[in-house]
Short mmCIF file of C-alpha atoms in Angstrom, two decimals:
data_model
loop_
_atom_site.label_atom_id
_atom_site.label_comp_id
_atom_site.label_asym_id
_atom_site.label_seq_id
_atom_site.Cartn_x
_atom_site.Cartn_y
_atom_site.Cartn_z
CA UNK A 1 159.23 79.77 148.21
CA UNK A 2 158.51 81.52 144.89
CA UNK A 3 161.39 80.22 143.58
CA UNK A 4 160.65 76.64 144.33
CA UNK A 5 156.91 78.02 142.49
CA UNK A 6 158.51 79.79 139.28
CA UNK A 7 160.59 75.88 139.26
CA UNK A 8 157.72 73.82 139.34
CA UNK A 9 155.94 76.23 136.49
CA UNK A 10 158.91 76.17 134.10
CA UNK A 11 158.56 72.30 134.41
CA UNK A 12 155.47 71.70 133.16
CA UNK A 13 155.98 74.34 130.59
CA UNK A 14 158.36 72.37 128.96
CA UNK A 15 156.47 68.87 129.30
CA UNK A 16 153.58 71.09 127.29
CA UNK A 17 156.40 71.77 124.74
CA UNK A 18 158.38 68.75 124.55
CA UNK A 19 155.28 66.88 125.17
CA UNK A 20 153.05 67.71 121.79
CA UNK A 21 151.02 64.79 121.75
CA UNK A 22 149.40 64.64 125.46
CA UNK A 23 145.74 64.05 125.13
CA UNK A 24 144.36 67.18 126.98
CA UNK A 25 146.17 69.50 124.08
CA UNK A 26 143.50 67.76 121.63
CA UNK A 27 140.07 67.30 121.34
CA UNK A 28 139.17 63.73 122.27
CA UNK A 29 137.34 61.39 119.89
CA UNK A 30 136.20 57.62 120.64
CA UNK A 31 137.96 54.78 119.29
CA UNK A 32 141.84 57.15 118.92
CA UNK A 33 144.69 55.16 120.98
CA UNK A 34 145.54 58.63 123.24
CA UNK A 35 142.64 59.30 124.45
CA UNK A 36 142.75 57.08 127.63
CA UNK A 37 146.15 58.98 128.68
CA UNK A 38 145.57 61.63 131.36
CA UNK A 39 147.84 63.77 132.96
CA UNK A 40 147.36 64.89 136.18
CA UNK A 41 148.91 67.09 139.39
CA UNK A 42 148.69 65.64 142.71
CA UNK A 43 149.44 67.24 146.14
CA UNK A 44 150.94 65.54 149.42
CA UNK A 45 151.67 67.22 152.73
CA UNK A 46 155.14 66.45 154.50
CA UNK A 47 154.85 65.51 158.08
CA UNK A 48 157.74 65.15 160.02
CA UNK A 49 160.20 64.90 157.31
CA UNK A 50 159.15 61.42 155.71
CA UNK A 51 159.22 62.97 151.77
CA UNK A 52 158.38 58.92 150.52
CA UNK A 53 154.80 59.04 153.02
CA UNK A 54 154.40 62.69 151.09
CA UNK A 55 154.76 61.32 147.54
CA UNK A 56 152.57 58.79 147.55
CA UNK A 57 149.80 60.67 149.14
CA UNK A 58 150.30 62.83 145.76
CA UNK A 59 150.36 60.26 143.54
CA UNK A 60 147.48 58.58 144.91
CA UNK A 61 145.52 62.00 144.36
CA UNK A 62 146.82 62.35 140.87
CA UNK A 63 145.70 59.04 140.16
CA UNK A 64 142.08 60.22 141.68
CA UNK A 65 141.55 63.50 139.86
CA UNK A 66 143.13 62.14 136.78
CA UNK A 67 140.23 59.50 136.78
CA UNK A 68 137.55 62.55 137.59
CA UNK A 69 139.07 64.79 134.86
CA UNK A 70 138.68 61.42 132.84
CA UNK A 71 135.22 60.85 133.38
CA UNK A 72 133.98 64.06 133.00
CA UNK A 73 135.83 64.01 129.76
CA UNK A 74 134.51 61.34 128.48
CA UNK A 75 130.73 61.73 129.74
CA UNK A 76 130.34 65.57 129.06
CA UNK A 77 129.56 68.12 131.34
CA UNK A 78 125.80 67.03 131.78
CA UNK A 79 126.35 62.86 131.32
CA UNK A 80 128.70 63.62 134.42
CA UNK A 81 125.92 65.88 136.09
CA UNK A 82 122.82 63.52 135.26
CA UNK A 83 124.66 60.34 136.80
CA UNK A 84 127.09 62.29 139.53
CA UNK A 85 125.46 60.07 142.45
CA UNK A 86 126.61 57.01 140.68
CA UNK A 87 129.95 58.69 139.95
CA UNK A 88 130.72 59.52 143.57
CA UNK A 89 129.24 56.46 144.84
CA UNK A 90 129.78 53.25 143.26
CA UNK A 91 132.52 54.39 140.37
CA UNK A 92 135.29 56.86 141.51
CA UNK A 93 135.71 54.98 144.92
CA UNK A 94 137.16 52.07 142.72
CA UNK A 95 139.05 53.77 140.70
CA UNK A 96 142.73 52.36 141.08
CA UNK A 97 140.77 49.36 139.22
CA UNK A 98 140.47 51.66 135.74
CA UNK A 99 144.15 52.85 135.65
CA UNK A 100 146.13 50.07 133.47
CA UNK A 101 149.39 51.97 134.61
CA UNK A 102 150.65 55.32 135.42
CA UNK A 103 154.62 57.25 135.40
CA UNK A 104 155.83 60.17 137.68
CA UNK A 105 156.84 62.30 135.15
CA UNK A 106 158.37 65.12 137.74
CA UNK A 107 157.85 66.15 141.38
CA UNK A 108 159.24 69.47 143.22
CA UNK A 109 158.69 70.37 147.01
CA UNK A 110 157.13 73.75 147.89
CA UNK A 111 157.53 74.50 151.55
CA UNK A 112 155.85 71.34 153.76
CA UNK A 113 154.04 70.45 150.43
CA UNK A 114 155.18 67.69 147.41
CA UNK A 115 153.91 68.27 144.12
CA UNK A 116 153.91 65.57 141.51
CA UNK A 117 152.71 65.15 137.74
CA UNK A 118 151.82 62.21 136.69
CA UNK A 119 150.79 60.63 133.14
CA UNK A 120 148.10 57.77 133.93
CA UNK A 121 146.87 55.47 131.31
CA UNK A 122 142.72 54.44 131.84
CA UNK A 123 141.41 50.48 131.03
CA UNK A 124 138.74 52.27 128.79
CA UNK A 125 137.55 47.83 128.62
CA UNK A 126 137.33 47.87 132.43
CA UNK A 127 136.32 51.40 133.37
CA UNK A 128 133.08 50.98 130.13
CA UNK A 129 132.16 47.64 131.85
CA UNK A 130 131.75 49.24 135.29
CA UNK A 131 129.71 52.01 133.76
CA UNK A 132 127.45 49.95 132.29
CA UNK A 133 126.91 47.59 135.24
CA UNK A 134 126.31 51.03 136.98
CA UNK A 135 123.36 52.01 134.55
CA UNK A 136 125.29 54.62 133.65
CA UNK A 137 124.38 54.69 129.35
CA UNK A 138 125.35 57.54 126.55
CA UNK A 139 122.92 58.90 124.97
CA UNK A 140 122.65 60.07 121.07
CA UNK A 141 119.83 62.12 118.88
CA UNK A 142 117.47 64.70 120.03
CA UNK A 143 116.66 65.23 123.54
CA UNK A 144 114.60 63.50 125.67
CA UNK A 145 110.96 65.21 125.84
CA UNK A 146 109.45 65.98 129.05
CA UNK A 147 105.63 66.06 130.28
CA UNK A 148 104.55 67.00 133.64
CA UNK A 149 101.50 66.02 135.10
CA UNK A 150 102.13 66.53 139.09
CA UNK A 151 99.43 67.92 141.20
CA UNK A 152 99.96 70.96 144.29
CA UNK A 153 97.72 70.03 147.53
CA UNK A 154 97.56 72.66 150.29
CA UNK A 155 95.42 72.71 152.78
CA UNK A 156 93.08 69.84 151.88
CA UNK A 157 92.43 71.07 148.27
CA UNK A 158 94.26 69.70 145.34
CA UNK A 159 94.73 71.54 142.04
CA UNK A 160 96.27 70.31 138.95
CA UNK A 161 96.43 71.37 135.47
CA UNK A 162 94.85 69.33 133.53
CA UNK A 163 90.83 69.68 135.40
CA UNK A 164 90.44 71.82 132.38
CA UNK A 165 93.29 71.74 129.90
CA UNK A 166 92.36 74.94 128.10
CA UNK A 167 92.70 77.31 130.31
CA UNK A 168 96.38 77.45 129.54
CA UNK A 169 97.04 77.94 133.69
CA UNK A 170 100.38 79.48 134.50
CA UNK A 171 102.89 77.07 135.57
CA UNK A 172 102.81 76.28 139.53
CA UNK A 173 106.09 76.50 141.82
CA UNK A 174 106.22 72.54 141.77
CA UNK A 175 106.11 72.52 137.46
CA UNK A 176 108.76 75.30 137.38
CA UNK A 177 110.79 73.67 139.23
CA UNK A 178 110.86 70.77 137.73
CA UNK A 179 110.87 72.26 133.98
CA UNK A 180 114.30 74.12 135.35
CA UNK A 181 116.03 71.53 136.48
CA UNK A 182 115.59 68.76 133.80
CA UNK A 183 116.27 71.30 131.44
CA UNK A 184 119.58 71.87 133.03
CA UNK A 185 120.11 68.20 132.81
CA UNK A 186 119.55 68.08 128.99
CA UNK A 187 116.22 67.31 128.91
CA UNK A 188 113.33 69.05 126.65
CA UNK A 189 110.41 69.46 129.37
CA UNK A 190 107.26 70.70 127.42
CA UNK A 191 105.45 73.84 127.96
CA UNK A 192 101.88 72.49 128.35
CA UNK A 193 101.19 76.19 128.20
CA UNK A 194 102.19 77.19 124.72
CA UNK A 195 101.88 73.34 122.93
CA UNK A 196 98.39 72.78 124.04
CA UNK A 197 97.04 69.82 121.44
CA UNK A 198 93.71 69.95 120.00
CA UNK A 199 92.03 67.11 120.83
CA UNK A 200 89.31 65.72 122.80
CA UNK A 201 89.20 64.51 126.69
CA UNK A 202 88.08 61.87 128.59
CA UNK A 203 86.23 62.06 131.54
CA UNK A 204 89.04 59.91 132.97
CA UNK A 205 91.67 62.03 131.37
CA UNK A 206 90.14 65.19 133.80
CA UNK A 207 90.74 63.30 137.35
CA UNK A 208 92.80 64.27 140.07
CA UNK A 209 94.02 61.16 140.09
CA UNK A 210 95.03 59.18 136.66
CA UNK A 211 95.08 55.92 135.81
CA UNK A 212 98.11 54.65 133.88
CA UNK A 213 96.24 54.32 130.70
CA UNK A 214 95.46 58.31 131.16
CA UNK A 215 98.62 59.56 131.96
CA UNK A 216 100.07 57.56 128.80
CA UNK A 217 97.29 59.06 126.55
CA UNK A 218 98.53 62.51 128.05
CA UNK A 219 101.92 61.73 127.08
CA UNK A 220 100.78 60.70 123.20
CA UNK A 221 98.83 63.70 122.86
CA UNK A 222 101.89 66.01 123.86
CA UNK A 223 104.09 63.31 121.66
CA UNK A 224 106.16 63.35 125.67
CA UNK A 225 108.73 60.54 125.41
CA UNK A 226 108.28 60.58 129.18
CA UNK A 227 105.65 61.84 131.65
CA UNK A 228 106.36 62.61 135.09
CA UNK A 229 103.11 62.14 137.12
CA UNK A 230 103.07 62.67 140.97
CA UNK A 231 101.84 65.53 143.48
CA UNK A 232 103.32 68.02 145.96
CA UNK A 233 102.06 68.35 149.40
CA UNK A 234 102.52 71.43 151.66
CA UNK A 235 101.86 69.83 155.04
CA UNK A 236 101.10 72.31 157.75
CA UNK A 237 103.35 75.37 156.40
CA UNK A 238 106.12 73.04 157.83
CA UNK A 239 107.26 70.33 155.46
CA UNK A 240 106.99 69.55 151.32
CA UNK A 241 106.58 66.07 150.06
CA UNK A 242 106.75 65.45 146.66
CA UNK A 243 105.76 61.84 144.98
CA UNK A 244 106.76 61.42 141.31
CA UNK A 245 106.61 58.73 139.36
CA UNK A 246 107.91 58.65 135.36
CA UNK A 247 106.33 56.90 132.55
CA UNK A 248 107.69 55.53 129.73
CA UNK A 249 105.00 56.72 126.72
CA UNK A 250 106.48 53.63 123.91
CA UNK A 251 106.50 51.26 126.03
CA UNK A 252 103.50 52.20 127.87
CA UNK A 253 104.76 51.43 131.06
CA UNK A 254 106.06 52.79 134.31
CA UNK A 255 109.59 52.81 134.52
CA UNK A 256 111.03 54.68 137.96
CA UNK A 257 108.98 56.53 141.17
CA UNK A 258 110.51 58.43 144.03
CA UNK A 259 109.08 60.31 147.28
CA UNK A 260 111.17 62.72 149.56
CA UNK A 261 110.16 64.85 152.37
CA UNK A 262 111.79 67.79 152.79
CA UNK A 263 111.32 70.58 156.13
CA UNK A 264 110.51 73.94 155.66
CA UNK A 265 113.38 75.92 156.84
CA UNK A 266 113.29 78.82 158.29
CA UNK A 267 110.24 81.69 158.97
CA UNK A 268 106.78 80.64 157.51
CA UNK A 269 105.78 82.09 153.95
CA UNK A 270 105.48 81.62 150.47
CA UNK A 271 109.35 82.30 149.65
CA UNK A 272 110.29 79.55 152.58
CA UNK A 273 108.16 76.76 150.67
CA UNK A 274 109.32 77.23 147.08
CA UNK A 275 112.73 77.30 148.16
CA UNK A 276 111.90 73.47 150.02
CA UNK A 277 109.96 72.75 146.83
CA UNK A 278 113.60 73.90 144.65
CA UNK A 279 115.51 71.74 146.72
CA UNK A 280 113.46 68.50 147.13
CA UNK A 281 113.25 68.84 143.09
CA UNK A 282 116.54 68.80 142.82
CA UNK A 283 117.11 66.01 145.01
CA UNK A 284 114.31 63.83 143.01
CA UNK A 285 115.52 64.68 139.43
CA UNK A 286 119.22 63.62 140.14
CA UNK A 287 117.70 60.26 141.56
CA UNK A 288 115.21 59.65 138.89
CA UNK A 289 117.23 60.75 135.86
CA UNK A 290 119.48 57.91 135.74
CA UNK A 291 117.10 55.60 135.01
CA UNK A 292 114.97 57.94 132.73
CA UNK A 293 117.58 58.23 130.39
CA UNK A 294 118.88 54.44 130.55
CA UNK A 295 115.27 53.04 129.73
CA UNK A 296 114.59 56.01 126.89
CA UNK A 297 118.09 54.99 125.47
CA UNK A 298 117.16 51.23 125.45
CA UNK A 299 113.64 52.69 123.06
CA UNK A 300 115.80 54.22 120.69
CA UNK A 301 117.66 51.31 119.87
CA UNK A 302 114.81 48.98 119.23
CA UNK A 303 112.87 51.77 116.84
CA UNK A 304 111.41 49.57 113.72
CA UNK A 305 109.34 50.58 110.44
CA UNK A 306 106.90 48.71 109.62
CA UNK A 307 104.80 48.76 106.23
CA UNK A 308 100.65 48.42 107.05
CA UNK A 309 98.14 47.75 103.58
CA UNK A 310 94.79 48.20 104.63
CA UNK A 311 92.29 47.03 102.02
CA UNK A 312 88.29 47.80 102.40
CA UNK A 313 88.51 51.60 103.40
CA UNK A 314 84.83 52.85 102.11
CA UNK A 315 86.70 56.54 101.99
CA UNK A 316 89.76 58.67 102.66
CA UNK A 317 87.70 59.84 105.68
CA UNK A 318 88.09 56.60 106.79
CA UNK A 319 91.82 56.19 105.76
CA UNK A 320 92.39 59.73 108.09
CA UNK A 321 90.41 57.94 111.20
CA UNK A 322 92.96 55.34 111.03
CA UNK A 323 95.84 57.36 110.59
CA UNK A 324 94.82 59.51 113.27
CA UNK A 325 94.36 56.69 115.77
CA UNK A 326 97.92 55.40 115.15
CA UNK A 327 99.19 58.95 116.02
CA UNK A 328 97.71 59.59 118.68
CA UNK A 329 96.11 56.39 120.38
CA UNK A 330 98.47 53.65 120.06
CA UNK A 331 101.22 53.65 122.51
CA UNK A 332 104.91 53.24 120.87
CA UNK A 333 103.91 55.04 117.40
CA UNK A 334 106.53 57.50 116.23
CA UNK A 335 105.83 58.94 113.09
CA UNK A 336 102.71 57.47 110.67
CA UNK A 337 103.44 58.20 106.90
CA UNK A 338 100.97 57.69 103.58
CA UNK A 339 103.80 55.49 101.09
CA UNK A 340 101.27 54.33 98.45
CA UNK A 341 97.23 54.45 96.92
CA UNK A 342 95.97 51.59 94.96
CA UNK A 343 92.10 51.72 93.95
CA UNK A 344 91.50 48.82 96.69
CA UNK A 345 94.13 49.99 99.62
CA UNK A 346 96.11 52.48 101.01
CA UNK A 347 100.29 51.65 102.36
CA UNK A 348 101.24 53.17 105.34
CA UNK A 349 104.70 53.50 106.81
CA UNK A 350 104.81 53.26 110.74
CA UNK A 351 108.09 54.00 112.34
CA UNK A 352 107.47 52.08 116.35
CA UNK A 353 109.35 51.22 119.31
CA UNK A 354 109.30 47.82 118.93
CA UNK A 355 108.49 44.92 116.61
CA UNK A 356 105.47 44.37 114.61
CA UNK A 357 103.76 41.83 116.35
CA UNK A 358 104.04 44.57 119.19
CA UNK A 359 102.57 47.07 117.06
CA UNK A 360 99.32 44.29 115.64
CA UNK A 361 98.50 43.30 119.22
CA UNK A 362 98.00 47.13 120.34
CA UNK A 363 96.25 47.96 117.40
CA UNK A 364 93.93 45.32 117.20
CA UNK A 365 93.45 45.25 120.76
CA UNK A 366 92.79 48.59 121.71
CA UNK A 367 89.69 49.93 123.04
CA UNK A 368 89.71 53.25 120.75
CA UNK A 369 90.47 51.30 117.44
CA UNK A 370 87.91 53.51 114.83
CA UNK A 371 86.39 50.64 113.13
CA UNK A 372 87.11 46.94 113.08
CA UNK A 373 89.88 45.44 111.54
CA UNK A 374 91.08 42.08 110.70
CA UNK A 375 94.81 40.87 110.11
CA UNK A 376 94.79 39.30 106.78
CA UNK A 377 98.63 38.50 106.47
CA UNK A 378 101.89 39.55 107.64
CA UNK A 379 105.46 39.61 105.95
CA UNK A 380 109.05 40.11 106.79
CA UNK A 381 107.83 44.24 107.49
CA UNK A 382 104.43 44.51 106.07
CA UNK A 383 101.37 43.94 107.25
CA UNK A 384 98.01 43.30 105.34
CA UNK A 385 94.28 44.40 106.95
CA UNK A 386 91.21 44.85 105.61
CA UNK A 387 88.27 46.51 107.10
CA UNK A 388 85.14 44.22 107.96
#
């Protein structure tokens, strides 16, 4: 038996020495030829003798793993653990359909067990098309950033944050949790706690229970790319439901919701029902976070700059109303930038998520615009206002 061991060892020892150019020797970078070569070491039992019954049980786990190992290769540690349900589900059940062709490259028998090591080449065409029909997406730049706005109700009375923003309340069970786990996932949740903006609420912006408009405004003033809104129940000591729901702040529009009941296991008591809160989190984040990141991708690709002239401002005071506004008001807004003064105007850069006729009809149209405006003319990426 150890012999048979030392065999199959020595082996792939010399397939890592003759073998210089295998792909998991190297760091893998898009677009090089090797990369969609795995190798792979798959195990079948022998049952009454029949070695061919054996070998292709092995293969056909070689072929498996060396499709996981390629995946997780290729997506990163947390793209595999953001979209794992998708993974297991809908993409690694199919996966003789992503291997273009494979070769045994050696097998040895160890007791009632066949070993075999196979080199498998991946259809990186096929395998990227059935990620994408998948929703499965790659994502580049900073982070996505996180704001939570989810309410605890116990009992009959509901508490939430945001009744009075400055009081800077410690973070409740339900927040914690969810700051933990998107974090793990590669997020950049936002401590509400220690980024509190200075700014002035709305009597709407205060309720229990927000309007979309609200929970947008929320998500400007923290500069969120996404807030989660929703609340956690504790019904009866006995069960947790949790309803979330996750806005998209440049689009201004809801994207994804969820709700999951989970039992309280165990003896009553406060350690029983954050544990049920941890674990109905967890179960929410890996469903929502799929399409969080798909839809945030999709804003980063459509990101313009657009050039605004307003002519008629009576003051700079004025100029910094405006400016302001943009920031913090109009949904979509990334950045706002001063580019040039003339003695009758003032240039403006705006970088937005999305195009510029976008950007005029929610500037124009909004209900918190500072003073009236009135579009005078519009170019390729400029835009020309003046103040009536």
């Amino acid at each position: 038996m150890a012999k048979q061991a030392i065999k199959t060892i020595f082996i792939f020892c010399l397939l890592c020495l003759f073998l210089p150019e295998v792909p998991f020797l190297h760091a893998q970078t898009e677009g090089n030829p090797r990369e969609n070569e795995v190798f792979s070491i798959g195990t079948g039992v022998i049952v009454s003798g029949n070695l061919a019954r054996a070998k292709e049980s092995a293969i056909s786990q070689a072929l498996m793993r060396g499709v996981e190992n390629y995946l997780v290769r290729r997506l990163g540690k947390q793209g595999a653990a953001n979209n794992f349900q998708r993974l297991v589900q809908g993409i690694i059940p199919r996966a003789e359909e992503d291997i273009e062709n494979f070769q045994v490259l050696a097998e040895d028998q160890i007791g009632a067990k066949l070993k075999v090591l196979v080199r498998l080449r991946i259809n990186d065409k096929v395998l990227t098309e059935r990620l994408r029909q998948a929703g499965i997406v790659f994502t580049e730049g900073p982070p996505i950033k996180l704001l939570f706005l989810v309410s605890a109700k116990r009992g009959g009375t509901v508490s939430y944050w945001w009744r009075d923003p400055e009081t800077r309340s410690a973070l409740s069970p339900t927040e914690l949790a969810l700051y933990n786990v998107f974090q793990e996932k590669g997020f950049s949740p936002i401590n509400r706690v220690q980024s509190l903006p200075d700014a002035k609420y709305t009597e709407h912006m205060l309720s229990s229970e927000l309007q979309d408009v609200s929970i947008l405004r929320w998500g400007t003033l923290f500069s969120a790319d996404v807030v989660i809104y929703g609340q956690a129940e504790v019904i009866k000591e006995k069960e947790v439901s949790i309803s979330l729901e996750a806005f998209d702040v440049s689009q201004g529009v809801r994207i994804c919701q969820d709700i999951l009941s989970e039992p309280v296991e165990g003896p009553e008591g406060r350690e029983r029902i954050i544990e049920t809160i941890d674990r109905a989190v967890k179960l929410l984040a890996a469903r929502l976070t799929p399409t969080i990141i798909e839809v945030s991708a999709s804003d980063q690709e459509t990101i313009s700059r657009v050039e605004i002239t307003v002519k008629g401002l009576s003051s700079f005071k004025q100029f910094r109303l405006l400016r302001d506004f943009l920031r913090r008001d109009v949904t979509g807004v990334k950045s706002v930038r001063q580019t040039r003064i003339r003695k009758d105007s003032i240039s403006i850069a705006v970088e937005f998520t999305g195009d510029k006729y976008e950007l005029l009809d929610r500037v124009l149209n909004h209900e918190n615009l500072p003073f009236e405006l009135n579009l005078h003319q519009t170019g390729e990426d400029e835009i020309l206002l003046t103040v009536l």
